[in-house]
Tab-separated table of C-alpha atoms in Angstrom:
chain	number	residue	atom	x	y	z
T	1	MET	CA	-9.126	-23.396	-8.723
T	2	ASN	CA	-12.652	-22.697	-10.050
T	3	LEU	CA	-14.066	-23.004	-6.532
T	4	GLN	CA	-11.584	-20.412	-5.247
T	5	ILE	CA	-12.465	-17.995	-8.058
T	6	ARG	CA	-16.193	-18.470	-7.456
T	7	SER	CA	-15.725	-17.921	-3.715
T	8	ALA	CA	-13.782	-14.736	-4.386
T	9	ALA	CA	-16.522	-13.525	-6.731
T	10	LEU	CA	-19.242	-14.223	-4.198
T	11	MET	CA	-17.312	-12.511	-1.393
T	12	GLY	CA	-16.661	-9.505	-3.626
T	13	ALA	CA	-20.325	-9.295	-4.576
T	14	ALA	CA	-21.395	-9.601	-0.937
T	15	ALA	CA	-19.026	-6.815	0.079
T	16	LEU	CA	-20.311	-4.565	-2.682
T	17	LEU	CA	-23.946	-5.277	-1.793
T	18	GLY	CA	-23.231	-4.606	1.885
T	19	GLY	CA	-21.536	-1.325	0.981
T	20	ALA	CA	-24.437	-0.347	-1.260
T	21	ALA	CA	-26.946	-1.102	1.494
T	22	LEU	CA	-25.014	1.077	3.932
T	23	ALA	CA	-24.745	3.841	1.362
T	24	GLY	CA	-28.511	3.626	0.791
T	25	CYS	CA	-29.168	4.028	4.514
T	26	SER	CA	-26.957	7.051	5.040
T	27	SER	CA	-27.236	8.790	1.724
T	28	ASP	CA	-29.711	11.268	0.374
T	29	SER	CA	-30.014	9.215	-2.811
T	30	SER	CA	-33.083	7.105	-3.476
T	31	PRO	CA	-33.098	3.327	-2.920
T	32	SER	CA	-33.376	2.780	-6.676
T	33	SER	CA	-30.248	4.851	-7.401
T	34	ALA	CA	-28.372	2.998	-4.621
T	35	ALA	CA	-29.454	-0.314	-6.141
T	36	SER	CA	-28.441	0.896	-9.593
T	37	SER	CA	-25.020	1.946	-8.291
T	38	ALA	CA	-24.606	-1.387	-6.524
T	39	ALA	CA	-25.539	-3.290	-9.673
T	40	ALA	CA	-23.002	-1.292	-11.690
T	41	ALA	CA	-20.313	-1.916	-9.093
T	42	ILE	CA	-21.097	-5.636	-8.963
T	43	GLY	CA	-21.029	-5.839	-12.759
T	44	SER	CA	-17.647	-4.109	-12.808
T	45	LYS	CA	-16.240	-6.408	-10.098
T	46	ALA	CA	-17.641	-9.491	-11.851
T	47	SER	CA	-15.900	-8.380	-15.052
T	48	GLU	CA	-12.621	-7.965	-13.164
T	49	LEU	CA	-12.960	-11.399	-11.567
T	50	ALA	CA	-13.855	-13.051	-14.882
T	51	SER	CA	-10.829	-11.435	-16.491
T	52	SER	CA	-8.604	-12.672	-13.655
T	53	ALA	CA	-10.081	-16.168	-13.922
T	54	GLY	CA	-9.434	-16.162	-17.664
T	55	ALA	CA	-5.843	-15.084	-17.122
T	56	LEU	CA	-5.317	-17.826	-14.515
T	57	ALA	CA	-6.818	-20.477	-16.780
T	58	SER	CA	-4.693	-19.280	-19.688
T	59	SER	CA	-1.575	-19.343	-17.526
T	60	ALA	CA	-2.318	-22.869	-16.311
T	61	ALA	CA	-2.998	-24.084	-19.850
T	62	SER	CA	0.251	-22.513	-21.008
T	63	ALA	CA	2.209	-24.226	-18.216
T	64	VAL	CA	0.703	-27.621	-19.090
T	65	ALA	CA	1.389	-27.099	-22.801
T	66	SER	CA	4.986	-26.166	-22.038
T	67	ALA	CA	5.460	-29.239	-19.835
T	68	GLU	CA	3.905	-31.464	-22.519
T	69	ALA	CA	6.241	-30.034	-25.185
T	70	ALA	CA	9.274	-30.683	-22.959
T	71	ALA	CA	8.093	-34.244	-22.255
T	72	SER	CA	7.505	-34.973	-25.943
T	73	SER	CA	10.936	-33.621	-26.784
T	74	ALA	CA	12.600	-35.798	-24.121
T	75	VAL	CA	10.837	-38.931	-25.390
T	76	ALA	CA	11.667	-38.067	-29.019
T	77	ASP	CA	15.372	-37.817	-28.090
T	78	VAL	CA	15.428	-41.518	-27.150
T	79	THR	CA	16.529	-43.568	-30.148
T	80	GLY	CA	15.786	-47.282	-30.354
T	81	GLY	CA	13.507	-47.223	-27.321
T	82	LEU	CA	10.767	-49.770	-26.784
T	83	ASP	CA	7.398	-49.278	-25.113
T	84	ALA	CA	7.797	-50.223	-21.457
T	85	ALA	CA	4.650	-48.887	-19.779
T	86	GLY	CA	3.996	-52.379	-18.399
T	87	ASP	CA	7.328	-52.265	-16.524
T	88	VAL	CA	6.322	-49.165	-14.521
T	89	LYS	CA	4.138	-48.903	-11.429
T	90	LEU	CA	3.209	-45.698	-9.615
T	91	GLY	CA	2.639	-45.343	-5.883
T	92	THR	CA	0.211	-42.983	-4.170
T	93	PRO	CA	0.619	-39.269	-4.964
T	94	VAL	CA	1.276	-36.986	-1.980
T	95	THR	CA	1.372	-33.209	-1.782
T	96	SER	CA	4.581	-31.765	-0.337
T	97	SER	CA	4.785	-28.673	1.850
T	98	ASP	CA	5.397	-26.480	-1.233
T	99	GLY	CA	2.173	-27.707	-2.901
T	100	LYS	CA	3.919	-29.850	-5.510
T	101	VAL	CA	2.687	-33.399	-5.934
T	102	GLU	CA	5.151	-36.275	-5.676
T	103	VAL	CA	4.571	-39.877	-6.701
T	104	PRO	CA	6.955	-42.824	-6.224
T	105	ILE	CA	7.862	-44.823	-9.341
T	106	THR	CA	8.962	-48.458	-9.380
T	107	VAL	CA	10.496	-49.833	-12.572
T	108	ALA	CA	10.905	-53.608	-13.014
T	109	ASN	CA	13.359	-54.706	-15.723
T	110	GLY	CA	12.443	-58.179	-16.972
T	111	GLN	CA	15.201	-58.094	-19.598
T	112	GLY	CA	18.474	-60.015	-19.508
T	113	ASP	CA	20.548	-56.812	-19.675
T	114	PRO	CA	20.559	-53.603	-17.627
T	115	GLN	CA	18.200	-51.023	-19.124
T	116	LYS	CA	17.543	-47.301	-18.901
T	117	TYR	CA	13.982	-46.027	-18.676
T	118	LEU	CA	12.312	-42.759	-19.514
T	119	VAL	CA	8.896	-42.403	-17.824
T	120	GLN	CA	6.334	-39.673	-18.536
T	121	VAL	CA	3.938	-39.145	-15.627
T	122	ASP	CA	0.787	-37.071	-16.070
T	123	PHE	CA	-0.847	-35.450	-13.042
T	124	GLN	CA	-4.614	-35.258	-13.528
T	125	ASP	CA	-7.610	-33.848	-11.690
T	126	ALA	CA	-10.557	-36.035	-10.676
T	127	SER	CA	-12.125	-35.573	-14.137
T	128	GLY	CA	-8.998	-36.765	-15.943
T	129	ASN	CA	-7.874	-33.307	-17.127
T	130	ARG	CA	-4.091	-32.983	-17.301
T	131	LEU	CA	-2.773	-30.527	-14.708
T	132	ASP	CA	0.949	-31.145	-15.291
T	133	THR	CA	3.322	-33.641	-16.847
T	134	VAL	CA	6.915	-34.599	-16.062
T	135	VAL	CA	9.534	-36.943	-17.471
T	136	VAL	CA	11.746	-38.973	-15.149
T	137	THR	CA	14.858	-40.820	-16.263
T	138	VAL	CA	15.704	-44.013	-14.390
T	139	PRO	CA	19.367	-44.536	-15.340
T	140	GLU	CA	20.371	-48.165	-14.755
T	141	VAL	CA	17.841	-50.799	-13.854
T	142	PRO	CA	19.694	-54.091	-13.392
T	143	ALA	CA	18.740	-57.171	-15.430
T	144	GLY	CA	15.836	-58.865	-13.655
T	145	GLY	CA	15.850	-56.130	-10.995
T	146	THR	CA	13.933	-53.041	-9.959
T	147	ALA	CA	14.724	-49.391	-9.369
T	148	GLN	CA	12.940	-46.545	-7.619
T	149	ALA	CA	12.470	-42.917	-8.651
T	150	THR	CA	10.135	-40.048	-7.804
T	151	ALA	CA	8.088	-37.868	-10.152
T	152	THR	CA	7.446	-34.351	-8.848
T	153	SER	CA	5.054	-31.897	-10.479
T	154	ASN	CA	6.587	-28.750	-11.936
T	155	ARG	CA	4.262	-26.488	-9.978
T	156	SER	CA	1.881	-26.433	-7.057
T	157	LEU	CA	-1.301	-28.422	-7.719
T	158	SER	CA	-4.522	-28.339	-5.701
T	159	GLY	CA	-7.518	-30.562	-5.289
T	160	GLN	CA	-7.719	-34.307	-5.819
T	161	VAL	CA	-4.683	-35.191	-7.980
T	162	LYS	CA	-3.992	-38.598	-9.487
T	163	ALA	CA	-0.886	-39.712	-11.365
T	164	VAL	CA	-0.799	-41.926	-14.458
T	165	VAL	CA	1.979	-43.290	-16.644
T	166	SER	CA	1.464	-41.571	-19.974
T	167	ARG	CA	4.483	-43.140	-21.700
T	168	ALA	CA	7.453	-45.266	-20.721
T	169	VAL	CA	10.384	-46.167	-22.926
T	170	ARG	CA	13.094	-48.744	-22.268
T	171	TYR	CA	16.428	-48.246	-24.016
């Protein structure tokens, strides 16, 4: 996302500089006043772009915080659950045509009774920053058996995305 914002800022600045250069060539104003006008226009556009970038970052942070709150609530609703992160394996994340990231989940129940699982999957960027989080319920995993599920991000994610099991509860 930062690369896209920077590219937009550079393209906007280039367009403004090009326009200022043309205005300087065809106008009666001096080169210094054309440069001054261009600098003011670039400063104004840079402010607009920075404001937009801030709004996008705030929106993304809000979406992640909302997803995290929902995940925490879902895990808190499980009574008598036991940590089961070791029972869960994730496959390779893939981006679907709508931009959402999907990752296959395999749950292995080593218990003597059928179990239900609640798995929280975090989607992270290459630096380990959380981009999104989801909770997947795997209803009945047979005793000594396995079950499959899929975790899908709540929104479109871009860049290199990895998936990690944040929490898993067996109940």
